[in-house]
Amino acid sequence: MTSAVVVGSGPNGLAAALTLAAEGVSVRVLEAADTPGGGTRSSELTLPGLIHDECSGFHPLAVDTPFSRGFDLQSHGLTWLWPEIQYAHPLDGGRGAAAWQSVDETSAALGVDGKRWISVFGALTDRFDDITVDFLQPILHVPAHPLKLARFGAYAGLPANVLARVWSTEEARALFAGVAAHAFRPFSSPVSSAVGVALGAAAHRYGWPVAEGGSGTISRAMISLLESLGGKVETGIEVETLDELGSPDLVMLDVAPSAAARIAGDRMPRHVARALRRFRHGPGSFKVEFAIAGEVPWTYEPARRCGTVHVGGALSEIAATERQVNRGQMPERPFVLAGQQYVADPSRSHDGVNPFYAYAHVPSGWTGDATSLIENQIERFAPGFKDRILDRRVRDVAAMEAHNANYIGGDVVTGANDPLQLVFRPRATLNPYSTGIEGVSLCSAATPPGAGAHGMCGYNAAKRALQRLRA
Ligand SMILES: Cc1cc2nc3c(=O)[nH]c(=O)nc-3n(C[C@H](O)[C@H](O)[C@H](O)COP(=O)(O)OP(=O)(O)OC[C@H]3O[C@@H](n4cnc5c(N)ncnc54)[C@H](O)[C@@H]3O)c2cc1C
């Protein structure tokens, strides 16, 4: 029987394990942490009864993919829940903008910019199922839908501050800025629109759902399905070298590129090791979990009904903060991404107290404390917020890295989304999952299609590894 060891139990490690197990491979997953799941873990981080997502909260790109269609996680306990509004962007003075799943509803709320929102996102949303066929695999391939991909590419290739000029109001520009900031890139950089365009279209096509009961349900469902296929997950095992793994037919590494080079040691061809060690990581994140009495009192009312709130003000302000963090400077008023999963999933709350998370973009490896900067930014758009904090738990950049070795320097998206790495991830080669060692693949979010708890990196890597093995 073919055997495989997967190192790391993030969504990509588990997706790789499932893809192999479904093909009759005997799979062992080894995880360094005491709890499996990597970026899809959730727990009571503040007060008893409140379920916080430790990392990933919203899953637009996990709902409908070749992986999700191939593996019925719903029958193993996963239920997606949607907030009424997918994401919102408060501005000073109680103004703001919001994205509903319906493009038309979003457009209606954007006034004079409504038609232009439709002109960018309408056609992309209608064709998003076809676009993702190409978008969720390595860029270097013969596209299945070249014209649709070209339309996506025409917007995605632009710097975010150039695409934002399509809109004339501060509201519409800010709405796009918030979603573009998920790339952790300066808005003047080529291709800095790509992540915003993809997540924006995904919001209209699939919504930004949360997992009922916490994101840990995603990994629990994956593990339950894996076990039903005969696979095993072992926790508390940090793999340091390939030699520890015995001699399985396949090894899948759900780790950062530099860690793959370290684990493989002399067995990895030098040019591959050099390229993986040179892989560039992006800025870091500084995260605070809050227990809040009642809801966050956003002055812009739709923000109270949405899942994700982008906190950072106007596009020009966010562009400046993203430029600063990429240059290694900490802004006074950072971009903050706030998660109100409880709006879609009340089961995470207890007795009128809600779990709420907020993380700021900070420079890579930053050693400071951003707690009050985060709270000030939220208070700016939700006066009275601080009075509602009943408890908090802070995870600084060092703690992020300690929580998950893949978050190097606090980089939670496993690699800078710079133009070169968006195309060639993690290095310039036709098979980005290859480590140059027969049977050993890299399958973390450092490989295509990149960050997110969608499992597609693991799925693609496992498919290729099996193909090679059986060739
Ligand atoms: C604060 C935050 C918010 C996020 N929000 C979202 C979101 O809303 N939506 C979304 O889609 N994504 C989000 N993400 C990103 C998402 O979580 C990641 O892109 C995703 O988890 C990557 O999956 P992965 O399997 O590649 O790696 P990870 O999930 O990072 O898992 C890697 C696993 O490998 C283990 N490991 C590493 N080295 C070793 C070793 N040597 N031996 C054994 N085990 C090892 C780690 O402990 C970890 O469990 C967020 C991340 C963070 C931190």
Coordinates of C-alpha atoms and ligand atoms in Angstrom, one line a residue:
M1 CA 0.0 0.0 0.0
T2 CA 1.3 3.5 -0.9
S3 CA 2.1 5.5 2.3
A4 CA 2.4 9.2 3.0
V5 CA 3.3 11.5 5.8
V6 CA 1.9 15.0 6.0
V7 CA 3.9 17.5 8.1
G8 CA 1.5 20.1 9.5
S9 CA -2.3 19.9 9.9
G10 CA -3.4 23.3 8.6
P11 CA -6.2 23.2 6.0
N12 CA -3.7 22.5 3.2
G13 CA -2.0 19.7 5.1
L14 CA -5.4 18.2 5.8
A15 CA -6.6 18.7 2.3
A16 CA -3.5 17.0 1.0
A17 CA -4.1 14.1 3.5
L18 CA -7.7 13.7 2.4
T19 CA -6.8 13.8 -1.3
L20 CA -4.3 11.1 -0.8
A21 CA -6.4 9.0 1.5
A22 CA -9.3 9.1 -1.0
E23 CA -7.0 7.5 -3.5
G24 CA -6.2 4.6 -1.1
V25 CA -3.0 6.0 0.3
S26 CA -2.2 5.2 4.0
V27 CA -1.8 8.7 5.5
R28 CA -0.2 9.9 8.8
V29 CA -0.4 13.7 9.6
L30 CA 2.1 15.0 12.1
E31 CA 1.4 18.3 13.8
A32 CA 3.7 20.3 16.1
A33 CA 0.9 22.0 18.1
D34 CA -1.2 20.3 20.7
T35 CA -4.3 21.1 18.7
P36 CA -4.6 20.3 15.0
G37 CA -5.9 22.7 12.4
G38 CA -3.2 25.3 11.9
G39 CA -5.0 28.5 10.8
T40 CA -8.4 26.8 11.4
R41 CA -8.6 26.5 15.1
S42 CA -11.0 28.1 17.5
S43 CA -11.3 28.1 21.3
E44 CA -12.4 30.0 24.4
L45 CA -9.7 32.6 24.4
T46 CA -11.4 35.1 26.7
L47 CA -14.4 34.3 28.9
P48 CA -16.0 30.9 29.3
G49 CA -18.5 30.0 26.6
L50 CA -17.2 32.5 24.0
I51 CA -15.7 30.8 20.9
H52 CA -13.0 32.8 19.2
D53 CA -11.4 31.9 15.8
E54 CA -7.7 31.8 16.5
C55 CA -6.9 32.8 12.8
S56 CA -9.1 32.4 9.8
G57 CA -12.6 33.6 10.3
F58 CA -14.3 34.1 6.9
H59 CA -14.2 31.7 4.0
P60 CA -15.3 33.0 0.6
L61 CA -12.9 30.9 -1.3
A62 CA -13.6 27.6 0.6
V63 CA -17.3 27.3 -0.3
D64 CA -17.1 26.0 -3.9
T65 CA -13.8 24.6 -5.1
P66 CA -12.6 21.3 -6.6
F67 CA -11.6 20.3 -3.1
S68 CA -15.0 21.2 -1.4
R69 CA -16.9 19.5 -4.2
G70 CA -14.8 16.3 -3.8
F71 CA -15.0 16.1 0.0
D72 CA -18.3 16.3 1.7
L73 CA -17.3 18.1 4.9
Q74 CA -20.9 19.1 5.6
S75 CA -21.7 15.4 6.4
H76 CA -18.9 15.6 9.0
G77 CA -20.2 18.6 10.9
L78 CA -19.3 21.7 8.8
T79 CA -22.1 24.2 8.3
W80 CA -21.5 27.6 6.7
L81 CA -23.4 30.6 8.0
W82 CA -23.6 34.0 6.3
P83 CA -24.0 37.5 7.9
E84 CA -26.6 39.7 6.3
I85 CA -23.8 42.1 5.1
Q86 CA -20.5 40.5 4.0
Y87 CA -18.1 43.3 4.8
A88 CA -18.4 47.0 5.8
H89 CA -16.1 50.0 5.9
P90 CA -16.9 52.8 8.4
L91 CA -15.7 56.4 7.7
D92 CA -15.4 59.4 10.0
G93 CA -18.7 61.2 10.7
G94 CA -20.9 58.1 10.7
R95 CA -20.5 57.6 6.9
G96 CA -19.4 54.4 5.4
A97 CA -20.0 51.7 2.7
A98 CA -21.0 48.1 2.8
A99 CA -20.9 45.0 0.5
W100 CA -24.0 42.7 0.4
Q101 CA -23.8 39.4 -1.3
S102 CA -26.0 40.9 -4.0
V103 CA -24.1 43.2 -6.4
D104 CA -27.3 45.1 -7.0
E105 CA -28.0 45.8 -3.3
T106 CA -24.4 46.9 -2.9
S107 CA -24.6 49.1 -5.9
A108 CA -27.9 50.7 -4.7
A109 CA -26.2 51.8 -1.5
L110 CA -23.2 53.3 -3.3
G111 CA -25.2 56.1 -4.9
V112 CA -23.4 57.7 -7.9
D113 CA -20.7 54.9 -7.8
G114 CA -23.3 52.1 -7.9
K115 CA -23.1 51.6 -11.7
R116 CA -19.4 51.5 -11.7
W117 CA -19.3 48.9 -8.9
I118 CA -21.5 46.8 -11.1
S119 CA -19.2 47.5 -14.1
V120 CA -16.2 46.1 -12.2
F121 CA -17.8 43.3 -10.1
G122 CA -21.0 42.4 -12.0
A123 CA -19.5 40.5 -14.9
L124 CA -16.7 39.0 -12.7
T125 CA -19.2 37.7 -10.2
D126 CA -21.3 36.1 -13.0
R127 CA -18.2 34.4 -14.3
F128 CA -16.5 33.7 -11.1
D129 CA -17.1 29.9 -11.1
D130 CA -15.2 29.8 -14.4
I131 CA -12.5 32.2 -13.3
T132 CA -11.8 30.2 -10.2
V133 CA -11.1 27.1 -12.3
D134 CA -8.0 28.9 -13.5
F135 CA -7.4 31.1 -10.5
L136 CA -7.2 28.2 -8.0
Q137 CA -4.2 26.6 -9.6
P138 CA -0.7 27.6 -10.5
I139 CA -0.7 30.6 -12.9
L140 CA 1.5 28.8 -15.5
H141 CA -1.0 26.6 -17.2
V142 CA -3.2 26.6 -20.3
P143 CA -6.3 28.5 -19.1
A144 CA -9.7 26.7 -19.4
H145 CA -11.5 30.1 -19.8
P146 CA -8.9 32.5 -21.3
L147 CA -11.3 35.4 -22.0
K148 CA -12.8 35.4 -18.6
L149 CA -9.4 35.1 -17.0
A150 CA -8.2 38.0 -19.1
R151 CA -11.0 40.2 -17.8
F152 CA -10.1 39.3 -14.2
G153 CA -6.4 39.9 -15.0
A154 CA -7.1 43.3 -16.5
Y155 CA -8.3 44.5 -13.1
A156 CA -6.1 42.3 -11.0
G157 CA -2.9 43.6 -12.6
L158 CA -3.5 47.2 -11.7
P159 CA -2.1 48.9 -8.6
A160 CA -5.0 49.2 -6.1
N161 CA -4.8 53.0 -6.1
V162 CA -5.2 53.1 -9.9
L163 CA -8.2 50.7 -10.0
A164 CA -9.8 52.7 -7.2
R165 CA -10.0 55.8 -9.5
V166 CA -12.9 54.0 -11.3
W167 CA -15.0 55.3 -8.4
S168 CA -15.5 58.9 -7.5
T169 CA -16.8 58.8 -3.9
E170 CA -14.7 58.3 -0.8
E171 CA -17.2 55.6 0.2
A172 CA -16.8 53.3 -2.8
R173 CA -13.0 53.9 -2.9
A174 CA -12.7 53.0 0.8
L175 CA -14.9 49.9 0.3
F176 CA -12.4 48.6 -2.3
A177 CA -9.4 49.7 -0.2
G178 CA -10.5 47.6 2.7
V179 CA -10.7 44.5 0.7
A180 CA -7.5 45.3 -1.3
A181 CA -5.6 45.7 2.0
H182 CA -6.0 41.9 2.6
A183 CA -3.0 41.6 0.2
F184 CA -0.7 43.4 2.8
R185 CA 0.8 45.3 -0.2
P186 CA 1.5 49.0 -1.0
F187 CA -1.4 50.2 -3.1
S188 CA 1.0 51.7 -5.7
S189 CA 2.5 48.3 -6.4
P190 CA 1.5 46.5 -9.7
V191 CA -1.0 43.6 -9.1
S192 CA -1.9 45.0 -5.7
S193 CA -5.6 44.9 -6.8
A194 CA -5.5 41.1 -7.4
V195 CA -6.5 40.0 -3.9
G196 CA -9.1 42.7 -3.6
V197 CA -10.7 41.9 -6.9
A198 CA -10.8 38.2 -6.1
L199 CA -12.2 38.6 -2.6
G200 CA -14.6 41.3 -3.7
A201 CA -16.0 39.1 -6.5
A202 CA -16.1 36.1 -4.2
A203 CA -18.1 38.2 -1.7
H204 CA -20.8 38.6 -4.3
R205 CA -20.6 35.1 -5.7
Y206 CA -20.3 33.1 -2.5
G207 CA -20.5 35.6 0.4
W208 CA -18.0 35.6 3.2
P209 CA -19.3 32.8 5.4
V210 CA -18.2 31.6 8.9
A211 CA -18.2 28.1 10.1
E212 CA -20.9 27.4 12.7
G213 CA -19.3 26.8 16.1
G214 CA -16.0 28.3 15.1
S215 CA -13.4 27.7 12.3
G216 CA -12.2 24.7 14.3
T217 CA -15.2 22.9 12.9
I218 CA -13.5 23.0 9.5
S219 CA -10.5 21.1 10.7
R220 CA -12.6 18.8 12.9
A221 CA -14.7 17.9 9.8
M222 CA -11.6 17.3 7.7
I223 CA -10.1 15.1 10.4
S224 CA -13.3 13.2 10.9
L225 CA -13.5 12.5 7.2
L226 CA -9.8 11.6 7.1
E227 CA -10.2 9.1 9.9
S228 CA -13.2 7.5 8.1
L229 CA -10.8 7.0 5.2
G230 CA -8.2 5.4 7.5
G231 CA -5.9 8.4 8.0
K232 CA -4.4 9.4 11.4
V233 CA -3.5 12.8 12.9
E234 CA -0.8 12.9 15.7
T235 CA -0.3 16.2 17.6
G236 CA 2.7 17.5 19.6
I237 CA 5.2 16.3 17.1
E238 CA 7.5 18.9 15.6
V239 CA 9.2 17.4 12.6
E240 CA 12.9 18.6 12.3
T241 CA 14.3 16.4 9.6
L242 CA 13.0 14.1 6.8
D243 CA 14.9 11.2 8.5
E244 CA 12.4 11.1 11.3
L245 CA 9.6 10.1 8.9
G246 CA 10.9 6.7 8.0
S247 CA 10.6 6.0 4.3
P248 CA 7.0 6.8 3.1
D249 CA 6.3 6.9 -0.6
L250 CA 5.2 10.5 -0.3
V251 CA 5.9 13.4 2.1
M252 CA 3.7 16.5 2.0
L253 CA 5.2 19.6 3.8
D254 CA 2.5 22.1 5.0
V255 CA 5.3 24.4 6.2
A256 CA 7.0 27.7 5.3
P257 CA 9.5 27.4 2.4
S258 CA 12.5 28.1 4.6
A259 CA 11.3 25.4 7.0
A260 CA 11.0 22.9 4.1
A261 CA 14.7 23.6 3.2
R262 CA 15.7 23.1 6.8
I263 CA 13.7 19.9 7.2
A264 CA 15.1 18.5 3.9
G265 CA 18.7 19.5 4.7
D266 CA 21.3 18.0 2.3
R267 CA 18.7 16.0 0.4
M268 CA 17.3 19.1 -1.3
P269 CA 19.1 20.2 -4.4
R270 CA 21.1 23.4 -3.6
H271 CA 19.4 25.6 -6.1
V272 CA 15.9 24.7 -4.7
A273 CA 17.0 25.2 -1.1
R274 CA 18.5 28.6 -2.0
A275 CA 15.3 29.7 -3.8
L276 CA 13.1 28.5 -0.8
R277 CA 15.3 30.3 1.7
R278 CA 15.0 33.5 -0.3
F279 CA 11.2 33.3 -0.3
R280 CA 10.0 36.7 0.9
H281 CA 7.5 37.1 3.7
G282 CA 5.2 40.1 4.1
P283 CA 4.3 42.3 7.0
G284 CA 3.0 40.9 10.3
S285 CA -0.2 40.9 12.2
F286 CA -0.9 41.9 15.8
K287 CA -4.1 40.3 17.1
V288 CA -6.5 41.0 20.0
E289 CA -9.5 38.9 21.0
F290 CA -12.1 40.8 22.9
A291 CA -15.1 39.8 25.0
I292 CA -17.7 42.5 24.4
A293 CA -20.8 43.3 26.3
G294 CA -23.4 43.5 23.5
E295 CA -22.4 44.6 20.0
V296 CA -19.7 47.0 18.8
P297 CA -21.4 50.4 18.7
W298 CA -20.4 51.3 15.1
T299 CA -21.8 54.7 14.2
Y300 CA -22.2 53.5 10.6
E301 CA -25.1 51.2 11.3
P302 CA -24.6 48.6 8.6
A303 CA -21.3 47.7 10.2
R304 CA -23.3 46.2 13.1
R305 CA -24.9 43.7 10.7
C306 CA -21.8 42.5 8.9
G307 CA -19.2 39.9 9.5
T308 CA -16.0 41.7 8.6
V309 CA -15.3 45.4 9.3
H310 CA -12.4 47.1 7.6
V311 CA -11.2 49.8 10.0
G312 CA -8.7 52.4 8.7
G313 CA -10.7 55.3 7.2
A314 CA -10.3 56.6 3.7
L315 CA -8.4 54.9 0.8
S316 CA -5.6 57.5 1.1
E317 CA -5.1 56.7 4.8
I318 CA -5.0 52.9 4.2
A319 CA -2.7 53.4 1.3
A320 CA -0.3 55.3 3.6
T321 CA -0.4 52.7 6.4
E322 CA 0.1 49.8 4.0
R323 CA 3.1 51.6 2.5
Q324 CA 4.5 52.3 6.0
V325 CA 4.2 48.7 7.3
N326 CA 5.9 47.4 4.1
R327 CA 8.7 49.8 4.8
G328 CA 9.1 48.5 8.4
Q329 CA 7.4 51.5 10.0
M330 CA 4.5 51.2 12.5
P331 CA 1.7 53.7 11.7
E332 CA -0.1 55.5 14.6
R333 CA -3.5 54.6 13.0
P334 CA -3.0 51.1 11.5
F335 CA -5.3 49.2 9.2
V336 CA -7.3 46.9 11.4
L337 CA -9.4 44.0 10.3
A338 CA -12.3 43.3 12.7
G339 CA -14.2 40.0 12.8
Q340 CA -17.8 39.8 14.1
Q341 CA -18.4 36.1 13.5
Y342 CA -21.1 36.2 16.1
V343 CA -23.4 38.2 13.8
A344 CA -23.7 35.2 11.5
D345 CA -23.2 32.6 14.3
P346 CA -24.8 33.5 17.6
S347 CA -23.8 30.1 19.0
R348 CA -20.3 31.6 19.7
S349 CA -21.7 34.1 22.2
H350 CA -22.8 33.6 25.8
D351 CA -25.3 35.6 27.9
G352 CA -25.2 38.7 25.7
V353 CA -21.4 38.8 25.6
N354 CA -19.9 38.4 22.1
P355 CA -16.4 37.3 20.9
F356 CA -14.9 39.9 18.7
Y357 CA -11.5 39.8 17.0
A358 CA -9.3 42.6 15.6
Y359 CA -5.9 42.4 14.1
A360 CA -3.6 45.3 12.8
H361 CA -1.2 45.1 10.0
V362 CA 2.3 45.8 11.5
P363 CA 5.8 45.6 10.1
S364 CA 7.4 42.1 9.8
G365 CA 8.9 41.0 13.1
W366 CA 7.6 44.1 14.9
T367 CA 8.2 43.9 18.7
G368 CA 5.8 46.6 19.9
D369 CA 2.4 46.5 21.5
A370 CA -0.5 47.6 19.2
T371 CA -3.3 46.9 21.7
S372 CA -4.2 50.6 22.3
L373 CA -3.7 51.6 18.7
I374 CA -6.2 48.9 17.7
E375 CA -8.7 50.0 20.4
N376 CA -8.3 53.6 19.4
Q377 CA -9.0 52.9 15.8
I378 CA -12.2 51.0 16.7
E379 CA -13.3 53.6 19.2
R380 CA -12.8 56.2 16.4
F381 CA -15.6 54.6 14.4
A382 CA -17.5 53.0 17.3
P383 CA -17.5 55.5 20.3
G384 CA -18.2 53.6 23.5
F385 CA -16.4 50.5 22.3
K386 CA -13.8 50.6 25.0
D387 CA -16.4 50.7 27.7
R388 CA -17.8 47.4 26.5
I389 CA -14.6 45.4 26.7
L390 CA -15.0 42.8 29.4
D391 CA -11.9 40.8 28.6
R392 CA -9.1 40.7 26.1
R393 CA -6.3 38.4 25.0
V394 CA -3.4 39.8 23.1
R395 CA -1.2 37.9 20.5
D396 CA 1.8 40.0 19.4
V397 CA 4.0 39.1 16.5
A398 CA 6.3 36.8 18.5
A399 CA 3.3 35.0 19.9
M400 CA 1.8 34.6 16.4
E401 CA 5.0 32.9 15.3
A402 CA 5.0 30.7 18.4
H403 CA 1.4 29.8 17.8
N404 CA 2.2 28.6 14.2
A405 CA 5.8 28.3 12.8
N406 CA 4.4 29.1 9.3
Y407 CA 3.7 32.8 10.4
I408 CA 7.3 34.0 10.0
G409 CA 7.7 37.5 11.3
G410 CA 3.9 37.5 12.0
D411 CA 3.1 37.0 8.2
V412 CA -0.2 35.3 8.4
V413 CA -0.6 34.9 4.6
T414 CA 2.6 32.8 4.2
G415 CA 4.5 35.0 1.8
A416 CA 4.5 38.5 0.4
N417 CA 2.0 39.0 -2.4
D418 CA 4.5 40.9 -4.5
P419 CA 4.2 40.6 -8.3
L420 CA 6.8 38.0 -8.7
Q421 CA 5.6 35.8 -5.9
L422 CA 2.0 36.1 -7.1
V423 CA 3.1 34.5 -10.3
F424 CA 5.9 32.3 -9.2
R425 CA 5.1 30.9 -5.7
P426 CA 7.3 29.8 -4.0
R427 CA 9.9 29.8 -6.7
A428 CA 10.2 30.0 -10.5
T429 CA 9.4 26.5 -11.7
L430 CA 6.7 24.7 -13.7
N431 CA 5.8 22.5 -10.6
P432 CA 5.7 24.9 -7.7
Y433 CA 4.9 22.1 -5.3
S434 CA 8.1 20.3 -6.1
T435 CA 11.0 20.3 -3.6
G436 CA 13.4 18.7 -6.0
I437 CA 13.3 15.5 -3.9
E438 CA 11.4 12.6 -5.4
G439 CA 8.2 12.1 -3.5
V440 CA 8.6 15.2 -1.3
S441 CA 6.2 18.1 -1.9
L442 CA 5.6 21.5 -0.4
C443 CA 1.8 22.1 0.1
S444 CA 1.4 25.1 2.3
A445 CA -0.1 28.5 1.5
A446 CA 3.3 29.5 0.2
T447 CA 2.3 27.5 -3.0
P448 CA -0.5 28.3 -5.5
P449 CA -3.2 29.5 -5.1
G450 CA -1.8 31.1 -1.9
A451 CA -3.3 32.1 1.4
G452 CA -6.7 31.2 2.7
A453 CA -8.3 28.3 4.5
H454 CA -9.5 26.7 1.2
G455 CA -7.2 23.7 1.1
M456 CA -6.5 24.1 -2.6
C457 CA -2.7 24.2 -2.2
G458 CA -2.8 20.9 -0.5
Y459 CA -5.3 19.4 -2.9
N460 CA -3.3 20.5 -6.0
A461 CA 0.0 19.4 -4.5
A462 CA -1.4 15.9 -3.6
K463 CA -2.9 15.4 -7.1
R464 CA 0.5 16.2 -8.7
A465 CA 2.4 14.0 -6.3
L466 CA 0.1 11.1 -7.0
Q467 CA 0.3 11.7 -10.7
R468 CA 4.1 11.6 -10.6
L469 CA 4.2 8.5 -8.4
R470 CA 1.9 6.6 -10.7
A471 CA 3.4 7.8 -14.0
Ligands
LIG1 C1 -5.4 36.3 12.2 C2 -5.6 35.5 10.9 C3 -6.7 35.7 10.2 C4 -7.0 35.1 9.0 N1 -8.1 35.2 8.4 C5 -8.4 34.5 7.3 C6 -9.8 34.5 6.8 O1 -10.7 35.2 7.3 N2 -10.0 33.7 5.7 C7 -9.1 32.8 5.2 O2 -9.4 32.1 4.2 N3 -7.8 32.8 5.7 C8 -7.5 33.6 6.7 N4 -6.3 33.5 7.3 C9 -5.2 32.7 6.6 C10 -5.3 31.2 6.7 O3 -5.5 30.9 8.1 C11 -4.1 30.6 6.2 O4 -3.8 31.0 4.9 C12 -4.2 29.1 6.2 O5 -4.5 28.6 7.5 C13 -3.0 28.4 5.6 O6 -3.1 27.1 5.6 P1 -1.9 26.1 5.6 O7 -2.4 24.7 5.7 O8 -1.0 26.4 4.5 O9 -1.0 26.5 6.9 P2 -1.4 26.7 8.4 O10 -2.8 26.8 8.6 O11 -0.5 27.8 8.9 O12 -1.0 25.3 9.1 C14 0.4 24.9 9.2 C15 0.5 23.9 10.3 O13 1.7 23.2 10.2 C16 2.2 23.1 11.5 N5 3.7 22.9 11.4 C17 4.6 23.9 10.9 N6 5.8 23.4 11.0 C18 5.7 22.2 11.5 C19 6.7 21.1 11.7 N7 8.0 21.3 11.5 N8 6.3 19.9 12.2 C20 5.0 19.7 12.5 N9 4.0 20.7 12.2 C21 4.4 21.8 11.7 C22 1.8 24.3 12.2 O14 1.8 24.1 13.6 C23 0.4 24.5 11.7 O15 -0.6 23.8 12.4 C24 -6.0 34.1 8.5 C25 -4.8 33.9 9.2 C26 -4.7 34.5 10.5 C27 -3.5 34.2 11.3

